Amino acid sequence: MMQTITCECGHSNPYGTSLCQACGKPLKQDVEILSSMRYEGSARRSQTYKQTLVDKIWNFFSSVKVGVWLIVIILVAAAIGTIFPQETFIPPNVDPATHYESEYGTLGLIYYLLGFHNLYGSWWFILLLGMLGLSIIIASLDRGIPLYKALKTQRVTRHDQFMKNQRLFSKSSDVELDEIKYTLESLRYKVREENGNLFAEKGRFSRWGAYVNHVGLIIFLTGAMLRFFPGMYVDDILWVREGEKASIPGTSSEEGQYYLENNDFILEMYDKEEKKFNSALSSVDGEVAKNYQSNVTLYKTKENHTIGAEPELEKVKSGEIRVNEPFKFDSFALYQTDFKLNEFYKMSFELEEKATGNKFGKLTVDLHDPKKEYDLGDGYKVKIEEYFPNFVLNDQNQPSTVNNLPDNPAFVFSMYSPKTPEGEKAFVGIQKNIDSGENQFKMTFAGIETKDLTALTVRKDHTLWIIALGGIIFMIGVTQGLYWNYRRIWIKQNAGEVWAAAHTNKNWYGLKKDVEFLSDKTNLTPLEEKETASK
Amino acid sequence: MLKKNRFWFRSALLAILVVAVGYTIYNSMNEESGTYISKGDTAPNFVLTDLNGKQVELEDYRGKGVFLNFWGTWCKPCEREMPYMQRQYEKYKDQGVEILAVNVSETNVSVKNFVDRYRMSFPVPMDKQREVTKAYGIGPIPTTILIDKNGKVVERTSESLSEKKIISFMEKIKP
Amino acid sequence: MAEISSTLLYSAFIIYLFSTLFFAMSISDKKGKDAVHTKKWGKIGFISSCVGFAAQLGYFITRWMASGHAPVSNLFEFTTFFGMMMVLAFIILYIIYRTNGLGVFAMPIAVLVIAYASMFPRDISPLIPALQSDWLKIHVTTAALGEGILAISFVSGLIYLIRTVDQTVSSKKTLWLEIILYSLIAVVGFIFVSIGFKGVGYETTFEMMDDNNQAVKVVYDMPAIAGPSNGEQLDDSFGPLFRTPSWMNGVDASIKLNTFIWSLLAGAALYGLLRLILRKRIAAALQTKVKMKPDLLDEISYRAVAIGFPIFTLGALIFAMIWAQQAWSRFWGWDPKEVWALITFLFYAAFLHLRLSRGWHGEKSAWLCVLGFWIITFNLIAVNLVLVGLHSYA
């Protein structure tokens, strides 16, 4: 059962209390009053009872020592993660299993094998953050509540031993109490009086700063955790060619699907001749980018749009997207992230008779949707037998394609003419035109059209307001706790003498200035500092 | 009385935190599962034109198991699993399983050559604008999504499939 | 305008040097007229540091006018600004505590920071798209102010250690203290060798293959002790003694390593010279000059953390996150600079917990303040120069 300790002043304190909440008398032997004052000598709940496993876990996380260790471990782990680039920062098309070893040697291999290439997303790092959160919650509950009670129940009159053991203390006689009270009030202390004794305090709210900022941190961590819950977060990338519309991933709902049209992608460079940047620009080899911009139009389909079906689009709005200036709609934002200039779009060829150089018509191949057959009239036609958008010779020396992007297009054409009704085959690529050697006709390159692409990050983040709230509360708490101080001064009449003592949790310098001012203005003996106090 | 309260309060708080952190770790390990179509979800309907110019709509296959595969001609693992898929398709198509091999943004010319070479007889819907690919959150290919007769996703994998695996998949979604 | 700006910075630099001198005068011991003497020179020192600050503020404003953006966009501009914020932080703490001894150390360290900054290219450079945001000035200035104030806690902690570490016997503590002082001297060494070799116009060229197997020329402006990881020297100047390990990234890695080695050597030479002159440990020599009360030093270093920590958090984490959300679409991406800002935050959080809740005062706290400053400088310098990340353009 809950035991209580009744102090000689009559106040009953919870079990484990070291200084009486009301008068400050030490309730146990060997109590170091000053260091106990950190939490007003109140019983830290966790240290009181040690019974169940739950209590043991609780006690473990309640310790500031454990909290500091967690901070230090997270700190070291975070630092290790910066030794080599994380997986997200290595080139996208390399295999991390070989990349770390080839780039950074054996150390890189070890780094990879230990999983440090994905350190911040690893289960143990998240677990550490979770444990830190737990430590913050438990340690704050365990200290904040008793401290609140202790500060609320404190009395004006303090025990002699409590007074004597304060870092700043003096005894005087013949002092005008009203004068002291008046002076303290002029220093904006809140003064209470009881049986001719005084208690002055200032900035008590700063004692709550630590707890407020911990609440902020917990809210912040909660927000960070919610990131992983379905529906809270969208992170995707959208590539759109100039002049084309594309559906925006993650924006599909029963109300319809959003589409985005890329009207124009703009890349601007700084003018090397510009006077003010002249010397800086002439010292770099390439050009320096001034602006990346996409001019876009947002559309939405009708309700209940079926994916893949021809969309019936209604214009929503137009806008410009620049780095630092995202484009927002609903709860989404689009960010300028990347671009690709001059991607091949259409290629033109002419059918040419080798011997005469005569040309028999021109065909234009849409590299994203080539036709099977191009009829040039008069019995001339060209068939595409094979198409390799990104041509490469594979391991077996066969023509193939790296991927579906038309970065290095190549074709196998069949050319038909009245003279060659059987057709002649030729392999045509960029700066390549190969046939059996007996062909009468060939495909002559006749121009290319290109398009720019823009890449936009699609983002929805419903956790932002929680993160922001946590950040704001943290800043309020940390300011409150560090820019203000809780200062207390006690004056006690004691058998003809007047005892004065003062305490603060930090900034002794400020408190000393206050008590100096007090003793200057009144007859109070200057408060003296105990030498050993700070050691 | 107080002691009991304390025990329950502490246990409850610890339990909530353990669950929250555990769930976060679980989700961070399977990052795809949180955001995109995954096990247990209803497969979103889509409509695409296949290589032969026919409209293919997912909803029409309700009542059948659907082996939904995303692939490209240039992707080696995709190429490897196609013959297996074709062989098992021939066995299972009469048992109510359909294969839809969605091609990711390629040209009819390339895909036609490929389909002819491997004599693929199942529908090949052409996702030229990557609409379906985006909606299903397809990252690497091949990705295979198994849909049961009620339109629910029962499996999603980005592995290159062995024939044995394909058989086990077929068995799984057989109505 | 750009010329006025650099003249102002130069003047500020000189004035700061004088201010150091005045503060040193104020604590130089002349028995008898102690108080008056100290007060007079302290006042002159303080006024001169304010004047210097005003001059540097003038540099900042005129450079802003000349370039059209807040001059905190590259390493030179940022590091000078950091030096300026150190001076501001010193001024604030001087107003609170009126301690001349702090000036004797704080001012020369600020001078060192600014001199170090001037070794980077000083051209006014245009802003790349990622930097074109109001958050550039808000985030960078606030973070620098926070770091400047935290730097004062280092200064005060350092003086505390000089004042209190027992110099009669040689111990781990005296060794570490010498290492700290040596590293400050190595910065002086870096400045000397940079100016020296630039003065004589030294240059040696290598040709090496870069990551894409393209031949590139690498020009050293100091004799090559550490050569590039591959490739040949094109002239017959002093040859490299060894090759830079290939895992050090980038074309400039070997130049940076070489400069670093030169700085350490020059620092060692200067340090050795000082030891020869003083005939005792440098900290021991300084100890006889420092008369400040340890309690006061402890208080100042703690107070600096208390003031600097919220500002640092606001600038280097919160404003940084807001900007990152706007520019990169995510408020946090584990970029090395971000991580090291977080590490700094965690470190000072641990410091505050140890101090407020576990009673780490005095010497322990002073060592921590020194370590904290090491983390800050690592983030300012090494992360930009060594680790690869999104901030490497700065």
PDB file of N, CA and C in Angstrom, chain A residues 38-39 64-65 68 71 75 78-79 82 89 103-104 120 125 227 270 276-277 279-281 289-290 292 323-324 335 457 459 464 467 474-475 482-483 506-509 534, chain C residues 66-67 96-97 123-124 126-127 129-130 132-133 249 295 299 302-303 306-307 310-311 313 318 323 325-327 329-331 334 339-340 343 346 356-359 361 387:
ATOM      1  N   ARG A  38      16.947  19.788  -8.089  1.00  0.00           N
ATOM      2  CA  ARG A  38      16.664  19.726  -9.520  1.00  0.00           C
ATOM      3  C   ARG A  38      15.213  19.371  -9.778  1.00  0.00           C
ATOM      4  N   TYR A  39      14.736  18.409  -8.997  1.00  0.00           N
ATOM      5  CA  TYR A  39      13.318  18.061  -9.125  1.00  0.00           C
ATOM      6  C   TYR A  39      12.608  18.279  -7.804  1.00  0.00           C
ATOM      7  N   VAL A  64      17.329   9.392 -16.966  1.00  0.00           N
ATOM      8  CA  VAL A  64      17.931  10.357 -17.892  1.00  0.00           C
ATOM      9  C   VAL A  64      19.217   9.772 -18.473  1.00  0.00           C
ATOM     10  N   LYS A  65      19.895   8.966 -17.667  1.00  0.00           N
ATOM     11  CA  LYS A  65      21.122   8.339 -18.122  1.00  0.00           C
ATOM     12  C   LYS A  65      20.835   7.478 -19.363  1.00  0.00           C
ATOM     13  N   VAL A  68      20.138   9.765 -22.292  1.00  0.00           N
ATOM     14  CA  VAL A  68      21.351  10.337 -22.882  1.00  0.00           C
ATOM     15  C   VAL A  68      22.090   9.282 -23.692  1.00  0.00           C
ATOM     16  N   ILE A  71      20.430   8.991 -26.972  1.00  0.00           N
ATOM     17  CA  ILE A  71      20.792  10.122 -27.826  1.00  0.00           C
ATOM     18  C   ILE A  71      22.169   9.881 -28.432  1.00  0.00           C
ATOM     19  N   LEU A  75      23.161   9.381 -32.271  1.00  0.00           N
ATOM     20  CA  LEU A  75      24.130  10.327 -32.842  1.00  0.00           C
ATOM     21  C   LEU A  75      25.248   9.593 -33.581  1.00  0.00           C
ATOM     22  N   ALA A  78      23.912   7.883 -36.703  1.00  0.00           N
ATOM     23  CA  ALA A  78      23.659   8.869 -37.757  1.00  0.00           C
ATOM     24  C   ALA A  78      24.968   9.255 -38.436  1.00  0.00           C
ATOM     25  N   ALA A  79      26.023   9.411 -37.627  1.00  0.00           N
ATOM     26  CA  ALA A  79      27.320   9.788 -38.200  1.00  0.00           C
ATOM     27  C   ALA A  79      27.864   8.685 -39.094  1.00  0.00           C
ATOM     28  N   THR A  82      26.868   8.657 -42.670  1.00  0.00           N
ATOM     29  CA  THR A  82      27.379   9.653 -43.620  1.00  0.00           C
ATOM     30  C   THR A  82      28.782   9.303 -44.121  1.00  0.00           C
ATOM     31  N   PHE A  89      21.450   7.745 -52.548  1.00  0.00           N
ATOM     32  CA  PHE A  89      22.277   8.751 -53.222  1.00  0.00           C
ATOM     33  C   PHE A  89      23.208   8.155 -54.276  1.00  0.00           C
ATOM     34  N   GLU A 103      33.569   1.015 -55.482  1.00  0.00           N
ATOM     35  CA  GLU A 103      33.862   2.434 -55.230  1.00  0.00           C
ATOM     36  C   GLU A 103      34.789   2.607 -54.031  1.00  0.00           C
ATOM     37  N   TYR A 104      34.525   1.870 -52.950  1.00  0.00           N
ATOM     38  CA  TYR A 104      35.189   2.166 -51.679  1.00  0.00           C
ATOM     39  C   TYR A 104      36.012   0.998 -51.137  1.00  0.00           C
ATOM     40  N   TYR A 120      19.350   4.574 -42.230  1.00  0.00           N
ATOM     41  CA  TYR A 120      18.266   5.356 -41.627  1.00  0.00           C
ATOM     42  C   TYR A 120      16.903   4.703 -41.818  1.00  0.00           C
ATOM     43  N   PHE A 125      17.459   1.213 -36.531  1.00  0.00           N
ATOM     44  CA  PHE A 125      17.512   2.670 -36.362  1.00  0.00           C
ATOM     45  C   PHE A 125      16.128   3.207 -35.972  1.00  0.00           C
ATOM     46  N   ARG A 227       3.905   8.783 -41.374  1.00  0.00           N
ATOM     47  CA  ARG A 227       4.380   8.731 -42.748  1.00  0.00           C
ATOM     48  C   ARG A 227       4.240   7.342 -43.351  1.00  0.00           C
ATOM     49  N   TYR A 270      22.841  31.299 -67.016  1.00  0.00           N
ATOM     50  CA  TYR A 270      23.332  32.656 -66.771  1.00  0.00           C
ATOM     51  C   TYR A 270      24.159  33.127 -67.959  1.00  0.00           C
ATOM     52  N   LYS A 276      28.221  41.406 -63.209  1.00  0.00           N
ATOM     53  CA  LYS A 276      28.471  41.178 -61.779  1.00  0.00           C
ATOM     54  C   LYS A 276      28.938  39.759 -61.471  1.00  0.00           C
ATOM     55  N   PHE A 277      28.569  38.805 -62.339  1.00  0.00           N
ATOM     56  CA  PHE A 277      29.001  37.437 -62.075  1.00  0.00           C
ATOM     57  C   PHE A 277      30.151  37.015 -62.979  1.00  0.00           C
ATOM     58  N   SER A 279      33.424  37.224 -63.152  1.00  0.00           N
ATOM     59  CA  SER A 279      34.631  36.500 -62.745  1.00  0.00           C
ATOM     60  C   SER A 279      34.290  35.096 -62.252  1.00  0.00           C
ATOM     61  N   ALA A 280      33.139  34.978 -61.559  1.00  0.00           N
ATOM     62  CA  ALA A 280      32.761  33.647 -61.077  1.00  0.00           C
ATOM     63  C   ALA A 280      32.426  32.728 -62.241  1.00  0.00           C
ATOM     64  N   LEU A 281      31.718  33.253 -63.238  1.00  0.00           N
ATOM     65  CA  LEU A 281      31.272  32.403 -64.345  1.00  0.00           C
ATOM     66  C   LEU A 281      32.425  32.014 -65.256  1.00  0.00           C
ATOM     67  N   ALA A 289      23.273  27.113 -64.430  1.00  0.00           N
ATOM     68  CA  ALA A 289      21.833  27.177 -64.652  1.00  0.00           C
ATOM     69  C   ALA A 289      21.209  28.317 -63.856  1.00  0.00           C
ATOM     70  N   LYS A 290      20.254  28.971 -64.499  1.00  0.00           N
ATOM     71  CA  LYS A 290      19.566  30.079 -63.856  1.00  0.00           C
ATOM     72  C   LYS A 290      18.139  29.675 -63.499  1.00  0.00           C
ATOM     73  N   TYR A 292      15.048  26.417 -64.003  1.00  0.00           N
ATOM     74  CA  TYR A 292      14.386  25.234 -64.565  1.00  0.00           C
ATOM     75  C   TYR A 292      12.895  25.460 -64.379  1.00  0.00           C
ATOM     76  N   VAL A 323      11.977  25.370 -59.536  1.00  0.00           N
ATOM     77  CA  VAL A 323      12.601  24.896 -58.305  1.00  0.00           C
ATOM     78  C   VAL A 323      12.272  25.923 -57.220  1.00  0.00           C
ATOM     79  N   ASN A 324      11.886  25.468 -56.077  1.00  0.00           N
ATOM     80  CA  ASN A 324      11.458  26.334 -54.968  1.00  0.00           C
ATOM     81  C   ASN A 324      10.047  26.874 -55.116  1.00  0.00           C
ATOM     82  N   TYR A 335       6.703  19.220 -57.871  1.00  0.00           N
ATOM     83  CA  TYR A 335       7.986  19.913 -57.745  1.00  0.00           C
ATOM     84  C   TYR A 335       8.849  19.658 -58.972  1.00  0.00           C
ATOM     85  N   THR A 457       8.223  15.810 -59.214  1.00  0.00           N
ATOM     86  CA  THR A 457       7.910  14.950 -58.068  1.00  0.00           C
ATOM     87  C   THR A 457       6.473  15.202 -57.665  1.00  0.00           C
ATOM     88  N   ARG A 459       3.779  14.845 -54.804  1.00  0.00           N
ATOM     89  CA  ARG A 459       3.865  14.674 -53.354  1.00  0.00           C
ATOM     90  C   ARG A 459       2.541  15.009 -52.688  1.00  0.00           C
ATOM     91  N   LEU A 464       2.325  16.625 -42.622  1.00  0.00           N
ATOM     92  CA  LEU A 464       3.064  17.886 -42.470  1.00  0.00           C
ATOM     93  C   LEU A 464       2.570  18.745 -41.321  1.00  0.00           C
ATOM     94  N   ILE A 467       3.865  17.405 -38.051  1.00  0.00           N
ATOM     95  CA  ILE A 467       5.292  17.711 -37.927  1.00  0.00           C
ATOM     96  C   ILE A 467       5.477  19.191 -37.562  1.00  0.00           C
ATOM     97  N   PHE A 474       7.841  22.403 -29.807  1.00  0.00           N
ATOM     98  CA  PHE A 474       9.211  22.203 -29.340  1.00  0.00           C
ATOM     99  C   PHE A 474       9.920  23.543 -29.162  1.00  0.00           C
ATOM    100  N   MET A 475       9.786  24.420 -30.175  1.00  0.00           N
ATOM    101  CA  MET A 475      10.482  25.720 -30.096  1.00  0.00           C
ATOM    102  C   MET A 475       9.955  26.541 -28.924  1.00  0.00           C
ATOM    103  N   LEU A 482      14.826  27.713 -21.715  1.00  0.00           N
ATOM    104  CA  LEU A 482      16.215  28.181 -21.723  1.00  0.00           C
ATOM    105  C   LEU A 482      16.364  29.702 -21.656  1.00  0.00           C
ATOM    106  N   TYR A 483      15.336  30.453 -22.075  1.00  0.00           N
ATOM    107  CA  TYR A 483      15.464  31.911 -22.060  1.00  0.00           C
ATOM    108  C   TYR A 483      14.870  32.530 -20.808  1.00  0.00           C
ATOM    109  N   LYS A 506      19.014  27.531 -13.044  1.00  0.00           N
ATOM    110  CA  LYS A 506      20.163  27.910 -13.887  1.00  0.00           C
ATOM    111  C   LYS A 506      20.291  29.419 -13.958  1.00  0.00           C
ATOM    112  N   ASN A 507      21.384  29.864 -14.552  1.00  0.00           N
ATOM    113  CA  ASN A 507      21.723  31.276 -14.586  1.00  0.00           C
ATOM    114  C   ASN A 507      21.862  31.879 -13.192  1.00  0.00           C
ATOM    115  N   TRP A 508      22.839  31.402 -12.448  1.00  0.00           N
ATOM    116  CA  TRP A 508      23.137  31.926 -11.115  1.00  0.00           C
ATOM    117  C   TRP A 508      23.581  33.375 -11.177  1.00  0.00           C
ATOM    118  N   TYR A 509      24.204  33.706 -12.275  1.00  0.00           N
ATOM    119  CA  TYR A 509      24.707  35.070 -12.434  1.00  0.00           C
ATOM    120  C   TYR A 509      23.562  36.069 -12.326  1.00  0.00           C
ATOM    121  N   SER A 534      29.578  24.812  -7.380  1.00  0.00           N
ATOM    122  CA  SER A 534      29.549  24.438  -8.799  1.00  0.00           C
ATOM    123  C   SER A 534      30.487  23.284  -9.110  1.00  0.00           C
TER     124      SER A 534
ATOM    125  N   ALA C  66      25.567  44.464 -54.203  1.00  0.00           N
ATOM    126  CA  ALA C  66      26.301  44.192 -55.441  1.00  0.00           C
ATOM    127  C   ALA C  66      25.815  42.923 -56.138  1.00  0.00           C
ATOM    128  N   SER C  67      25.514  41.898 -55.351  1.00  0.00           N
ATOM    129  CA  SER C  67      25.195  40.619 -55.989  1.00  0.00           C
ATOM    130  C   SER C  67      23.701  40.428 -56.198  1.00  0.00           C
ATOM    131  N   ILE C  96      26.428  40.972 -21.314  1.00  0.00           N
ATOM    132  CA  ILE C  96      25.877  40.326 -20.127  1.00  0.00           C
ATOM    133  C   ILE C  96      26.932  40.184 -19.028  1.00  0.00           C
ATOM    134  N   TYR C  97      28.134  39.717 -19.391  1.00  0.00           N
ATOM    135  CA  TYR C  97      29.079  39.312 -18.361  1.00  0.00           C
ATOM    136  C   TYR C  97      30.297  40.215 -18.184  1.00  0.00           C
ATOM    137  N   ASP C 123      34.802  35.299 -55.593  1.00  0.00           N
ATOM    138  CA  ASP C 123      33.970  35.925 -56.616  1.00  0.00           C
ATOM    139  C   ASP C 123      32.503  35.935 -56.191  1.00  0.00           C
ATOM    140  N   ILE C 124      31.816  36.952 -56.677  1.00  0.00           N
ATOM    141  CA  ILE C 124      30.372  36.987 -56.463  1.00  0.00           C
ATOM    142  C   ILE C 124      29.757  36.015 -57.464  1.00  0.00           C
ATOM    143  N   PRO C 126      26.598  33.616 -59.139  1.00  0.00           N
ATOM    144  CA  PRO C 126      25.145  33.640 -59.300  1.00  0.00           C
ATOM    145  C   PRO C 126      24.510  32.464 -58.561  1.00  0.00           C
ATOM    146  N   LEU C 127      23.234  32.590 -58.282  1.00  0.00           N
ATOM    147  CA  LEU C 127      22.538  31.545 -57.539  1.00  0.00           C
ATOM    148  C   LEU C 127      21.973  30.498 -58.481  1.00  0.00           C
ATOM    149  N   PRO C 129      19.311  27.490 -59.375  1.00  0.00           N
ATOM    150  CA  PRO C 129      17.879  27.508 -59.074  1.00  0.00           C
ATOM    151  C   PRO C 129      17.533  27.035 -57.666  1.00  0.00           C
ATOM    152  N   ALA C 130      18.224  26.002 -57.172  1.00  0.00           N
ATOM    153  CA  ALA C 130      17.877  25.470 -55.850  1.00  0.00           C
ATOM    154  C   ALA C 130      18.054  26.512 -54.750  1.00  0.00           C
ATOM    155  N   GLN C 132      17.579  29.780 -55.142  1.00  0.00           N
ATOM    156  CA  GLN C 132      16.791  31.002 -55.352  1.00  0.00           C
ATOM    157  C   GLN C 132      15.537  30.976 -54.498  1.00  0.00           C
ATOM    158  N   SER C 133      15.715  31.336 -53.246  1.00  0.00           N
ATOM    159  CA  SER C 133      14.572  31.323 -52.343  1.00  0.00           C
ATOM    160  C   SER C 133      14.856  32.272 -51.185  1.00  0.00           C
ATOM    161  N   ASN C 249      36.626  10.649 -52.996  1.00  0.00           N
ATOM    162  CA  ASN C 249      35.858  10.918 -54.202  1.00  0.00           C
ATOM    163  C   ASN C 249      36.202  12.218 -54.887  1.00  0.00           C
ATOM    164  N   ASP C 295      34.224  29.584 -12.251  1.00  0.00           N
ATOM    165  CA  ASP C 295      32.760  29.562 -12.145  1.00  0.00           C
ATOM    166  C   ASP C 295      32.103  30.417 -13.202  1.00  0.00           C
ATOM    167  N   GLU C 299      29.767  29.309 -16.285  1.00  0.00           N
ATOM    168  CA  GLU C 299      28.458  29.931 -16.482  1.00  0.00           C
ATOM    169  C   GLU C 299      28.306  30.465 -17.906  1.00  0.00           C
ATOM    170  N   TYR C 302      27.939  27.677 -20.480  1.00  0.00           N
ATOM    171  CA  TYR C 302      26.604  27.090 -20.403  1.00  0.00           C
ATOM    172  C   TYR C 302      25.547  28.035 -20.945  1.00  0.00           C
ATOM    173  N   ARG C 303      25.683  29.305 -20.580  1.00  0.00           N
ATOM    174  CA  ARG C 303      24.705  30.300 -21.026  1.00  0.00           C
ATOM    175  C   ARG C 303      24.711  30.409 -22.544  1.00  0.00           C
ATOM    176  N   ALA C 306      22.766  27.671 -23.836  1.00  0.00           N
ATOM    177  CA  ALA C 306      21.344  27.900 -23.580  1.00  0.00           C
ATOM    178  C   ALA C 306      20.753  28.903 -24.570  1.00  0.00           C
ATOM    179  N   ILE C 307      21.533  29.926 -24.919  1.00  0.00           N
ATOM    180  CA  ILE C 307      21.026  30.911 -25.876  1.00  0.00           C
ATOM    181  C   ILE C 307      21.132  30.369 -27.297  1.00  0.00           C
ATOM    182  N   PRO C 310      18.451  26.988 -28.963  1.00  0.00           N
ATOM    183  CA  PRO C 310      17.168  27.211 -29.644  1.00  0.00           C
ATOM    184  C   PRO C 310      17.343  27.890 -31.006  1.00  0.00           C
ATOM    185  N   ILE C 311      18.282  28.825 -31.102  1.00  0.00           N
ATOM    186  CA  ILE C 311      18.473  29.529 -32.371  1.00  0.00           C
ATOM    187  C   ILE C 311      19.009  28.569 -33.415  1.00  0.00           C
ATOM    188  N   THR C 313      18.592  25.320 -33.463  1.00  0.00           N
ATOM    189  CA  THR C 313      17.505  24.400 -33.837  1.00  0.00           C
ATOM    190  C   THR C 313      16.563  25.054 -34.833  1.00  0.00           C
ATOM    191  N   ILE C 318      14.684  23.585 -38.221  1.00  0.00           N
ATOM    192  CA  ILE C 318      13.290  23.894 -38.563  1.00  0.00           C
ATOM    193  C   ILE C 318      13.199  24.680 -39.870  1.00  0.00           C
ATOM    194  N   TRP C 323      12.422  24.854 -45.839  1.00  0.00           N
ATOM    195  CA  TRP C 323      12.985  25.117 -47.159  1.00  0.00           C
ATOM    196  C   TRP C 323      13.103  23.817 -47.965  1.00  0.00           C
ATOM    197  N   GLN C 325      11.357  21.220 -47.766  1.00  0.00           N
ATOM    198  CA  GLN C 325      10.027  20.808 -48.218  1.00  0.00           C
ATOM    199  C   GLN C 325       9.675  21.559 -49.506  1.00  0.00           C
ATOM    200  N   GLN C 326      10.063  22.820 -49.555  1.00  0.00           N
ATOM    201  CA  GLN C 326       9.709  23.647 -50.706  1.00  0.00           C
ATOM    202  C   GLN C 326      10.591  23.370 -51.928  1.00  0.00           C
ATOM    203  N   ALA C 327      11.852  23.152 -51.697  1.00  0.00           N
ATOM    204  CA  ALA C 327      12.769  23.013 -52.820  1.00  0.00           C
ATOM    205  C   ALA C 327      12.899  21.569 -53.285  1.00  0.00           C
ATOM    206  N   SER C 329      10.908  18.932 -52.072  1.00  0.00           N
ATOM    207  CA  SER C 329       9.651  18.226 -51.882  1.00  0.00           C
ATOM    208  C   SER C 329       9.610  17.328 -50.644  1.00  0.00           C
ATOM    209  N   ARG C 330      10.658  17.302 -49.879  1.00  0.00           N
ATOM    210  CA  ARG C 330      10.629  16.561 -48.613  1.00  0.00           C
ATOM    211  C   ARG C 330      11.400  17.355 -47.597  1.00  0.00           C
ATOM    212  N   PHE C 331      10.870  17.379 -46.354  1.00  0.00           N
ATOM    213  CA  PHE C 331      11.515  18.232 -45.351  1.00  0.00           C
ATOM    214  C   PHE C 331      12.761  17.577 -44.783  1.00  0.00           C
ATOM    215  N   TRP C 334      17.905  12.856 -45.145  1.00  0.00           N
ATOM    216  CA  TRP C 334      19.134  12.220 -44.687  1.00  0.00           C
ATOM    217  C   TRP C 334      20.330  12.573 -45.567  1.00  0.00           C
ATOM    218  N   VAL C 339      22.083  15.490 -41.762  1.00  0.00           N
ATOM    219  CA  VAL C 339      22.404  14.548 -40.690  1.00  0.00           C
ATOM    220  C   VAL C 339      23.346  15.204 -39.681  1.00  0.00           C
ATOM    221  N   TRP C 340      24.323  15.941 -40.183  1.00  0.00           N
ATOM    222  CA  TRP C 340      25.268  16.554 -39.237  1.00  0.00           C
ATOM    223  C   TRP C 340      24.642  17.698 -38.456  1.00  0.00           C
ATOM    224  N   ILE C 343      23.027  15.777 -35.818  1.00  0.00           N
ATOM    225  CA  ILE C 343      24.021  15.315 -34.849  1.00  0.00           C
ATOM    226  C   ILE C 343      24.380  16.445 -33.889  1.00  0.00           C
ATOM    227  N   LEU C 346      21.541  16.805 -31.504  1.00  0.00           N
ATOM    228  CA  LEU C 346      21.518  15.722 -30.516  1.00  0.00           C
ATOM    229  C   LEU C 346      22.635  15.905 -29.497  1.00  0.00           C
ATOM    230  N   LEU C 356      21.817  19.666 -16.843  1.00  0.00           N
ATOM    231  CA  LEU C 356      20.673  20.051 -16.018  1.00  0.00           C
ATOM    232  C   LEU C 356      20.208  18.923 -15.124  1.00  0.00           C
ATOM    233  N   SER C 357      20.383  17.695 -15.616  1.00  0.00           N
ATOM    234  CA  SER C 357      19.763  16.638 -14.862  1.00  0.00           C
ATOM    235  C   SER C 357      20.768  15.723 -14.199  1.00  0.00           C
ATOM    236  N   ARG C 358      21.999  15.768 -14.648  1.00  0.00           N
ATOM    237  CA  ARG C 358      22.971  14.881 -14.017  1.00  0.00           C
ATOM    238  C   ARG C 358      24.168  15.645 -13.438  1.00  0.00           C
ATOM    239  N   GLY C 359      24.024  16.972 -13.471  1.00  0.00           N
ATOM    240  CA  GLY C 359      25.002  17.784 -12.766  1.00  0.00           C
ATOM    241  C   GLY C 359      26.406  17.789 -13.344  1.00  0.00           C
ATOM    242  N   HIS C 361      28.971  19.748 -14.419  1.00  0.00           N
ATOM    243  CA  HIS C 361      29.412  21.141 -14.458  1.00  0.00           C
ATOM    244  C   HIS C 361      30.906  21.167 -14.689  1.00  0.00           C
ATOM    245  N   LEU C 387      32.385  14.951 -47.712  1.00  0.00           N
ATOM    246  CA  LEU C 387      31.242  14.083 -47.965  1.00  0.00           C
ATOM    247  C   LEU C 387      30.457  14.621 -49.157  1.00  0.00           C
TER     248      LEU C 387
END
